[in-house]
XYZ file of C-alpha atoms in Angstrom:
567
model
C -103.944 -72.551 95.777
C -100.341 -72.352 97.015
C -99.287 -68.819 97.881
C -95.702 -67.658 97.590
C -93.929 -65.460 100.093
C -94.355 -62.423 97.880
C -98.115 -63.035 97.643
C -98.369 -63.395 101.444
C -96.508 -60.129 101.897
C -98.925 -58.370 99.583
C -101.893 -59.852 101.498
C -100.512 -58.730 104.857
C -99.763 -55.272 103.403
C -103.372 -54.906 102.223
C -104.722 -56.118 105.551
C -102.544 -53.623 107.404
C -103.786 -50.751 105.245
C -107.360 -51.844 105.903
C -106.858 -51.905 109.685
C -105.262 -48.459 109.537
C -108.266 -47.048 107.695
C -110.647 -48.677 110.143
C -108.952 -46.966 113.069
C -108.951 -43.614 111.355
C -112.423 -43.385 109.884
C -113.960 -46.529 111.279
C -115.849 -47.575 108.085
C -115.715 -51.370 108.334
C -117.128 -51.571 104.831
C -113.949 -50.226 103.181
C -111.770 -52.518 105.230
C -113.643 -55.631 104.233
C -113.701 -54.484 100.542
C -109.914 -53.935 100.429
C -109.260 -57.299 102.033
C -111.453 -59.023 99.431
C -109.657 -57.349 96.413
C -106.152 -58.436 97.444
C -106.629 -62.171 96.668
C -108.150 -61.248 93.281
C -105.096 -59.106 92.530
C -102.796 -61.993 93.455
C -104.657 -64.376 91.169
C -104.424 -61.890 88.257
C -100.639 -61.598 88.636
C -100.293 -65.347 88.645
C -102.377 -65.680 85.470
C -100.416 -63.052 83.534
C -97.127 -64.660 84.508
C -98.265 -68.085 83.315
C -99.404 -66.615 79.974
C -96.028 -64.949 79.446
C -94.189 -68.214 80.122
C -96.426 -70.117 77.716
C -95.899 -67.480 74.995
C -92.122 -67.607 75.413
C -92.097 -71.399 75.197
C -94.249 -71.277 72.078
C -91.908 -68.762 70.398
C -88.859 -70.800 71.384
C -90.345 -73.914 69.851
C -91.097 -72.029 66.584
C -87.451 -70.880 65.965
C -85.381 -73.287 63.827
C -81.618 -73.278 64.215
C -79.806 -74.466 61.097
C -76.090 -75.074 60.659
C -74.923 -74.752 57.062
C -73.441 -77.927 55.574
C -70.417 -77.885 53.239
C -68.617 -80.378 51.065
C -64.848 -80.274 51.523
C -62.398 -80.695 48.663
C -58.672 -80.957 49.312
C -56.473 -79.591 46.522
C -52.851 -80.667 46.497
C -50.437 -78.478 44.562
C -46.919 -77.069 44.459
C -46.505 -73.695 46.108
C -43.808 -71.499 44.606
C -41.527 -70.476 47.445
C -38.553 -69.176 45.477
C -38.386 -67.136 42.278
C -35.097 -65.312 41.830
C -32.339 -64.611 39.360
C -28.806 -64.176 40.595
C -25.656 -63.096 38.769
C -21.993 -63.815 39.166
C -18.877 -62.548 37.397
C -16.141 -65.076 36.709
C -12.564 -64.027 35.995
C -9.439 -65.934 35.140
C -5.942 -64.987 34.015
C -4.988 -66.963 30.938
C -1.302 -67.472 30.204
C -0.285 -67.689 26.551
C 1.558 -70.989 26.013
C 5.269 -70.790 25.392
C 4.881 -72.286 21.908
C 2.501 -69.446 20.893
C 3.661 -65.998 19.734
C 3.061 -62.868 21.790
C -0.447 -61.461 21.783
C -1.064 -58.103 20.155
C -4.834 -57.881 20.685
C -7.801 -60.106 21.484
C -10.386 -60.114 18.679
C -12.900 -62.611 20.002
C -14.187 -63.950 23.329
C -17.064 -66.389 23.709
C -18.483 -68.530 26.478
C -20.922 -71.395 26.964
C -22.252 -72.683 30.263
C -22.925 -76.150 31.687
C -24.827 -76.691 34.948
C -23.203 -79.623 36.744
C -25.407 -79.871 39.803
C -27.857 -78.223 42.179
C -28.649 -78.652 45.853
C -31.365 -77.385 48.188
C -30.650 -76.704 51.844
C -32.566 -75.104 54.660
C -32.104 -71.390 54.017
C -30.105 -71.596 50.779
C -29.672 -73.194 47.354
C -26.421 -73.985 45.567
C -25.907 -74.376 41.816
C -22.551 -75.550 40.456
C -21.108 -75.829 36.975
C -18.585 -74.302 34.657
C -18.094 -72.053 31.642
C -15.965 -72.976 28.682
C -14.471 -69.769 27.284
C -12.770 -69.547 23.882
C -10.507 -66.722 22.700
C -8.994 -65.643 19.431
C -6.039 -63.302 19.346
C -3.845 -61.691 16.711
C -0.072 -62.153 17.297
C 2.356 -59.254 17.366
C 4.308 -60.693 14.452
C 1.234 -60.457 12.196
C 0.937 -64.213 11.798
C -2.408 -66.016 11.550
C -4.797 -65.804 14.517
C -4.378 -68.200 17.420
C -7.067 -69.831 19.565
C -6.985 -70.263 23.327
C -9.466 -71.768 25.749
C -10.029 -71.919 29.495
C -12.534 -73.394 31.928
C -14.091 -71.240 34.641
C -15.877 -73.222 37.369
C -18.644 -71.583 39.380
C -20.690 -72.217 42.501
C -23.664 -69.917 42.983
C -25.148 -69.792 46.470
C -28.436 -67.967 47.020
C -29.509 -67.460 50.627
C -33.244 -67.288 51.192
C -35.254 -68.152 54.331
C -37.962 -69.719 52.156
C -35.561 -72.385 50.852
C -35.829 -75.836 52.412
C -34.040 -79.136 51.952
C -37.296 -80.681 50.682
C -37.822 -78.015 48.009
C -37.953 -78.872 44.309
C -35.588 -76.616 42.378
C -35.801 -75.732 38.698
C -32.594 -73.964 37.632
C -31.382 -72.410 34.398
C -27.906 -70.953 33.866
C -26.492 -69.064 30.909
C -23.676 -66.699 29.962
C -24.829 -63.072 29.840
C -21.532 -61.471 28.734
C -18.023 -62.453 27.696
C -14.945 -60.351 27.029
C -11.204 -60.325 27.584
C -8.574 -57.700 28.344
C -4.902 -57.869 27.506
C -2.728 -57.485 30.605
C 0.509 -57.958 28.698
C 1.620 -59.857 25.645
C 1.709 -63.157 27.592
C -1.250 -62.729 29.933
C -4.963 -62.198 29.222
C -7.737 -61.499 31.732
C -10.920 -63.355 30.792
C -14.231 -62.085 32.212
C -17.536 -63.934 31.905
C -20.868 -62.775 33.310
C -23.221 -65.525 34.440
C -26.928 -65.406 35.304
C -28.832 -68.187 37.042
C -32.640 -68.241 37.269
C -34.062 -70.218 40.198
C -37.620 -71.405 40.818
C -38.404 -73.446 43.925
C -41.556 -75.387 44.805
C -42.761 -77.243 47.876
C -45.735 -79.522 48.446
C -48.856 -77.791 49.777
C -52.579 -78.426 50.124
C -55.696 -76.296 50.488
C -59.211 -77.259 51.626
C -62.038 -75.691 49.623
C -65.605 -75.735 51.012
C -68.679 -75.859 48.752
C -72.173 -75.146 50.142
C -74.480 -78.168 50.110
C -78.323 -78.444 50.457
C -78.937 -74.761 51.220
C -82.545 -73.780 52.117
C -84.602 -71.993 49.459
C -84.744 -68.738 51.394
C -80.921 -68.544 51.532
C -79.800 -66.524 48.524
C -76.239 -67.294 47.400
C -73.914 -65.770 44.824
C -71.710 -68.535 43.422
C -68.524 -67.699 41.511
C -66.760 -70.228 39.295
C -63.000 -70.123 38.814
C -60.863 -72.125 36.415
C -57.779 -72.623 38.535
C -54.587 -74.019 37.000
C -52.019 -75.028 39.586
C -48.561 -76.621 39.440
C -49.132 -80.162 40.691
C -45.909 -82.080 40.247
C -42.215 -81.612 39.530
C -39.948 -84.196 37.941
C -36.638 -84.279 36.115
C -34.681 -86.720 34.010
C -31.071 -86.673 32.839
C -30.352 -87.920 29.322
C -27.518 -87.815 26.829
C -26.973 -87.452 23.099
C -24.100 -88.490 20.866
C -23.859 -87.424 17.267
C -21.349 -87.827 14.453
C -21.725 -84.723 12.288
C -20.261 -85.025 8.807
C -18.450 -82.008 7.411
C -18.548 -81.133 3.765
C -17.147 -78.508 1.439
C -15.219 -75.771 3.167
C -16.119 -77.229 6.573
C -13.868 -80.204 5.830
C -10.877 -77.871 6.308
C -11.742 -77.450 10.022
C -8.550 -77.607 12.059
C -9.071 -75.944 15.455
C -12.279 -75.335 17.386
C -12.238 -71.851 18.932
C -15.625 -71.981 20.652
C -18.933 -73.838 20.337
C -22.387 -73.125 21.664
C -25.229 -75.541 22.393
C -28.807 -74.335 22.737
C -31.669 -76.822 23.331
C -35.077 -75.475 22.260
C -38.326 -77.337 23.036
C -40.625 -77.094 20.008
C -43.488 -79.366 21.088
C -44.619 -80.781 24.431
C -47.566 -82.742 25.738
C -48.760 -84.562 28.851
C -49.860 -88.108 28.088
C -51.085 -90.018 31.133
C -48.141 -90.223 33.516
C -45.562 -89.041 30.974
C -44.389 -85.558 30.018
C -43.240 -85.862 26.402
C -41.285 -83.207 24.546
C -39.613 -82.751 21.185
C -37.078 -80.150 20.247
C -33.932 -79.081 18.463
C -30.397 -78.875 19.767
C -28.751 -75.952 17.974
C -24.992 -76.264 17.563
C -22.802 -73.423 16.372
C -19.039 -73.844 16.009
C -16.459 -71.114 15.479
C -13.311 -72.708 14.120
C -10.050 -71.978 12.336
C -9.687 -73.472 8.892
C -6.448 -74.915 7.600
C -5.415 -71.501 6.256
C -6.055 -69.825 9.646
C -9.287 -68.102 8.598
C -12.111 -68.083 11.174
C -15.290 -69.769 9.938
C -18.574 -70.905 11.465
C -20.495 -74.147 11.213
C -24.170 -74.500 12.236
C -26.204 -77.670 12.766
C -29.656 -78.568 14.116
C -29.985 -81.916 15.867
C -33.505 -83.140 16.709
C -34.233 -84.794 20.045
C -37.229 -86.273 21.833
C -37.520 -87.245 25.469
C -40.068 -88.019 28.158
C -40.188 -87.781 31.925
C -42.288 -90.067 34.118
C -44.746 -88.481 36.565
C -46.588 -89.865 39.585
C -50.045 -88.626 38.546
C -52.111 -88.977 35.394
C -52.809 -85.959 33.208
C -54.803 -85.301 30.063
C -54.443 -82.214 27.859
C -52.887 -80.214 30.691
C -50.069 -77.688 30.468
C -46.517 -78.176 31.701
C -43.368 -76.128 31.894
C -40.292 -77.657 30.286
C -36.689 -76.575 30.725
C -33.755 -78.427 29.184
C -30.311 -77.625 30.565
C -26.862 -78.564 29.305
C -24.980 -80.385 32.084
C -21.865 -81.324 30.107
C -20.512 -81.543 26.560
C -17.527 -82.555 24.477
C -16.791 -81.708 20.845
C -13.806 -82.715 18.776
C -12.799 -82.885 15.140
C -12.136 -86.230 13.534
C -10.117 -85.655 10.395
C -8.421 -88.750 9.062
C -7.338 -89.812 5.591
C -9.554 -92.910 5.592
C -12.795 -91.203 6.651
C -14.646 -88.061 5.809
C -14.057 -85.211 8.261
C -16.648 -85.106 11.027
C -17.462 -83.613 14.379
C -17.865 -85.977 17.314
C -20.419 -84.487 19.725
C -21.363 -85.824 23.142
C -23.887 -83.901 25.258
C -25.414 -84.490 28.690
C -28.730 -82.781 29.368
C -31.310 -82.463 32.134
C -35.035 -82.315 31.395
C -36.903 -80.397 34.117
C -40.692 -80.396 34.014
C -43.461 -78.907 36.140
C -46.872 -80.431 35.411
C -49.965 -78.220 35.661
C -53.529 -79.330 36.271
C -56.751 -77.373 35.947
C -59.463 -77.570 38.609
C -62.916 -75.982 38.426
C -63.708 -74.222 41.716
C -67.123 -72.907 42.767
C -67.005 -70.457 45.682
C -69.838 -68.617 47.433
C -68.754 -64.988 47.301
C -71.893 -63.515 48.973
C -75.078 -64.733 50.720
C -78.133 -63.487 52.636
C -81.547 -64.752 53.759
C -84.989 -63.431 52.850
C -86.260 -64.261 56.346
C -84.844 -65.055 59.762
C -81.356 -64.218 61.003
C -78.173 -65.249 59.179
C -74.724 -65.244 60.774
C -72.174 -66.145 58.061
C -68.534 -67.134 58.477
C -66.196 -65.899 55.759
C -62.662 -66.945 54.894
C -60.077 -65.893 52.335
C -58.792 -68.485 49.888
C -55.454 -67.765 48.252
C -54.283 -70.190 45.596
C -51.392 -69.335 43.232
C -53.464 -70.038 40.128
C -51.745 -69.758 36.767
C -53.808 -67.316 34.753
C -51.987 -67.542 31.454
C -48.913 -69.044 29.809
C -48.018 -67.146 26.672
C -45.130 -66.667 24.282
C -44.091 -63.367 22.806
C -40.959 -61.874 21.345
C -38.902 -58.737 21.181
C -36.184 -57.561 18.814
C -32.695 -56.251 19.439
C -31.659 -53.713 16.836
C -28.332 -51.939 16.768
C -25.413 -50.919 14.626
C -21.643 -50.576 14.771
C -20.143 -47.533 13.014
C -17.312 -49.631 11.577
C -16.804 -50.412 7.917
C -16.600 -54.168 7.413
C -15.764 -56.381 4.489
C -17.446 -59.400 6.081
C -18.926 -60.488 9.408
C -17.455 -63.835 10.457
C -19.486 -64.470 13.608
C -21.997 -62.828 15.932
C -23.318 -64.229 19.209
C -26.223 -63.026 21.358
C -26.003 -63.012 25.172
C -29.017 -62.316 27.405
C -29.366 -61.232 31.026
C -32.418 -61.910 33.244
C -35.736 -60.231 32.406
C -37.137 -57.574 34.751
C -40.907 -57.019 34.943
C -42.629 -53.656 35.334
C -46.396 -53.151 35.530
C -47.969 -50.720 33.114
C -51.512 -49.803 32.133
C -53.321 -52.989 31.227
C -50.300 -55.272 31.317
C -46.687 -56.020 32.179
C -43.572 -54.857 30.351
C -40.443 -57.041 30.374
C -36.980 -55.636 29.806
C -33.848 -57.744 29.339
C -30.323 -56.354 28.841
C -28.641 -57.940 25.833
C -25.285 -57.836 24.059
C -23.963 -59.138 20.745
C -20.280 -60.007 20.282
C -19.193 -59.502 16.650
C -16.105 -60.831 14.870
C -15.515 -59.230 11.465
C -12.955 -58.354 8.797
C -12.343 -54.671 8.245
C -11.780 -53.112 4.839
C -8.092 -54.052 4.978
C -8.911 -57.676 5.768
C -7.792 -57.486 9.380
C -9.659 -59.291 12.150
C -11.589 -56.934 14.402
C -14.185 -57.223 17.172
C -17.105 -55.140 18.408
C -19.844 -55.418 21.026
C -23.378 -54.052 20.687
C -25.259 -53.538 23.952
C -28.932 -52.669 24.224
C -32.207 -53.695 25.859
C -34.966 -55.874 24.460
C -38.548 -55.241 25.558
C -41.835 -57.118 25.244
C -45.283 -56.529 26.757
C -48.193 -58.833 27.606
C -51.711 -57.956 28.814
C -52.323 -58.717 32.492
C -54.707 -57.730 35.264
C -53.715 -55.546 38.223
C -53.531 -58.538 40.584
C -51.397 -60.694 38.271
C -47.783 -61.543 39.030
C -45.828 -62.289 35.846
C -42.402 -63.796 35.197
C -40.629 -64.483 31.916
C -37.928 -66.875 30.777
C -35.940 -65.537 27.817
C -34.086 -67.319 25.056
C -32.299 -66.255 21.931
C -34.243 -67.361 18.883
C -32.278 -68.574 15.915
C -33.486 -65.683 13.807
C -30.729 -63.079 13.956
C -27.837 -61.627 12.044
C -25.094 -59.052 11.906
C -24.229 -57.855 8.419
C -22.217 -55.050 6.771
C -24.155 -52.036 5.545
C -23.405 -48.642 4.131
C -23.154 -47.072 7.585
C -21.276 -49.906 9.309
C -22.593 -53.205 10.705
C -26.314 -53.655 11.291
C -27.423 -56.044 14.031
C -30.815 -57.647 14.507
C -31.727 -60.511 16.832
C -35.132 -61.796 17.951
C -35.574 -62.755 21.602
C -38.288 -65.133 22.832
C -40.202 -64.507 26.062
C -42.036 -67.403 27.758
C -44.409 -65.596 30.121
C -46.247 -67.130 33.068
C -48.848 -64.994 34.880
C -50.165 -65.997 38.296
C -52.958 -64.623 40.462
C -52.035 -63.110 43.838
C -55.570 -62.070 44.786
C -57.288 -63.553 47.882
C -60.813 -64.818 47.143
C -63.545 -64.404 49.773
C -65.734 -67.454 50.228
C -68.434 -68.676 52.609
C -67.059 -71.418 54.878
C -69.677 -71.624 57.662
C -72.712 -70.018 59.245
C -75.995 -70.486 61.109
C -79.578 -69.503 60.295
C -82.351 -68.811 62.841
C -85.621 -69.224 60.983
C -88.764 -67.972 62.790
C -91.017 -69.457 60.163
C -92.762 -67.908 57.199
C -94.455 -64.556 57.643
C -98.261 -64.227 57.256
C -99.432 -64.052 53.654
C -99.190 -60.475 52.475
C -98.492 -58.593 49.272
C -95.961 -55.776 49.417
C -94.324 -53.950 46.529
C -91.758 -51.154 46.727
C -91.841 -48.733 43.814
C -88.630 -46.768 43.297
C -86.605 -45.031 40.636
C -83.185 -46.588 40.352
C -80.637 -43.830 41.180
C -77.731 -45.609 39.474
C -76.947 -48.680 37.435
C -76.554 -51.563 39.843
C -76.771 -55.325 39.897
C -80.003 -57.145 40.717
C -78.067 -58.984 43.430
C -77.362 -55.757 45.328
C -81.013 -54.669 45.003
C -82.356 -58.026 46.144
C -79.955 -58.137 49.082
C -80.945 -54.631 50.218
C -84.677 -55.482 50.214
C -84.261 -59.140 51.309
C -85.939 -60.538 48.251
C -84.615 -62.567 45.325
C -83.041 -61.622 42.003
C -85.603 -63.761 40.187
C -88.520 -61.886 41.772
C -87.168 -58.478 40.720
C -86.305 -59.706 37.216
C -89.768 -61.220 36.715
C -91.638 -58.177 38.048
C -89.737 -55.787 35.771
C -89.024 -57.968 32.733
C -85.256 -57.646 33.153
C -83.249 -60.217 31.211
C -79.795 -58.995 32.201
C -78.253 -58.998 35.652
C -78.378 -55.208 36.014
C -81.004 -52.499 36.491
C -80.311 -49.357 34.483
C -80.076 -45.881 35.985
C -83.398 -43.988 36.059
C -85.479 -47.144 35.544
C -88.751 -47.385 37.513
C -88.578 -50.627 39.473
C -91.182 -52.780 41.194
C -89.540 -54.698 44.019
C -91.735 -57.510 45.404
C -91.129 -58.303 49.079
């Protein structure tokens, strides 16, 4: 036996005590007895220490350390970095040509917009284009009305730190108001309000972890999400030319005052690597006939176009926006041919392809034995919850007696969103410019201004935007009390989710092995309606065990129910 220093000290201490007793009371028996017990005491200490070490080693060998394993899925998508609408007012002084008579009053002003170009820079975006404005005025000498036109160029710059040179930009510009004011008989101030809606995307990716090969005693709560994300942006310029034959009274068209072009997508589909759309190009022309009377001409021109994409898609959604980038319209009226309109239009098809991915996240987890140290993360993907179409109606009236309404045009501003109970309410300022003949047959003008509203259901965490367009269902007509106005406005609503989702992304389990076989049941009265998951987690058992013991077929235990909870 090898003695340590501590054991030797204890032996010498016992021997010293024995010698002291022998000197005091001189009983050699007690001295020899004490000396004999000290080695036995030392051996007992050594034995206990060895047993403790063996027990610790045995326990250490029984504990299993497990690192959770996950499958990683990388999702590539387009993150929306810019979503704004910006306005600009354009003004220009228009000089009446010397060959035209003096102006008494302006009875009509209209405008149509063309987006010429767009550019993304670090910290800003720039959209350029122009507005063609047409005017109709009544001369001082009472002669027939005269038409004037002017071109107002624009360059809209929007500064935003989120803008980058690599950003994809979807832009839409339109006229929101048009009017003119007479400065003097030879000078007219033209004012046009312009609104430009900007949506910017940049490439992004997100790694999603899914739990793999979890042990049976690890209880998990999986949540499935159907996540629709913008995946790709593409655009394609195209052009249309059309010879539009005029018949009847239209054949007397002499001077074009103003024309409007409105492309409407009626059908769209993703087919493989192509985004295909069909639609109608609505053309409305306000013109002066040969007798000087203002008239209107309306045509619908069908179009179809596709845009090539990098990826392949099947039955997925996509956002389409068709913008006018340039146009020319002139009257061809010769003796040899029938009168016709010669139309040439340049357009830009902008498309954002969506793709749906099924995600399964672990929102909660616990173990029925051992120790569990989870690692949680928040996943935030701008999933598109819903893409819906709705409409609102502009109703108004003008307290002016009219013999006939010659033209009415709807202008729309940008839509503002406001959350309300159970949804989102959109409000868009609108105006209608009206050209009419009064009871004496004189040309007059009026403007109706109001707001158009529409609501869609949405959750509290949803972020919704809407693109508005004037539907072709509208009119302004004389009535007993004046002129009644009604126009329908279309809202294309896109709702996205801004909520961060908690998910399990890592963790370790220390399993000490199964407990000895025992039967334990907790009997309790459920104080409130709660899920079986919460009950099982509180008592470290499983949902299936509670459901089987109590015959519960739903995922909840009702309030006041007597429960048997196996453990």
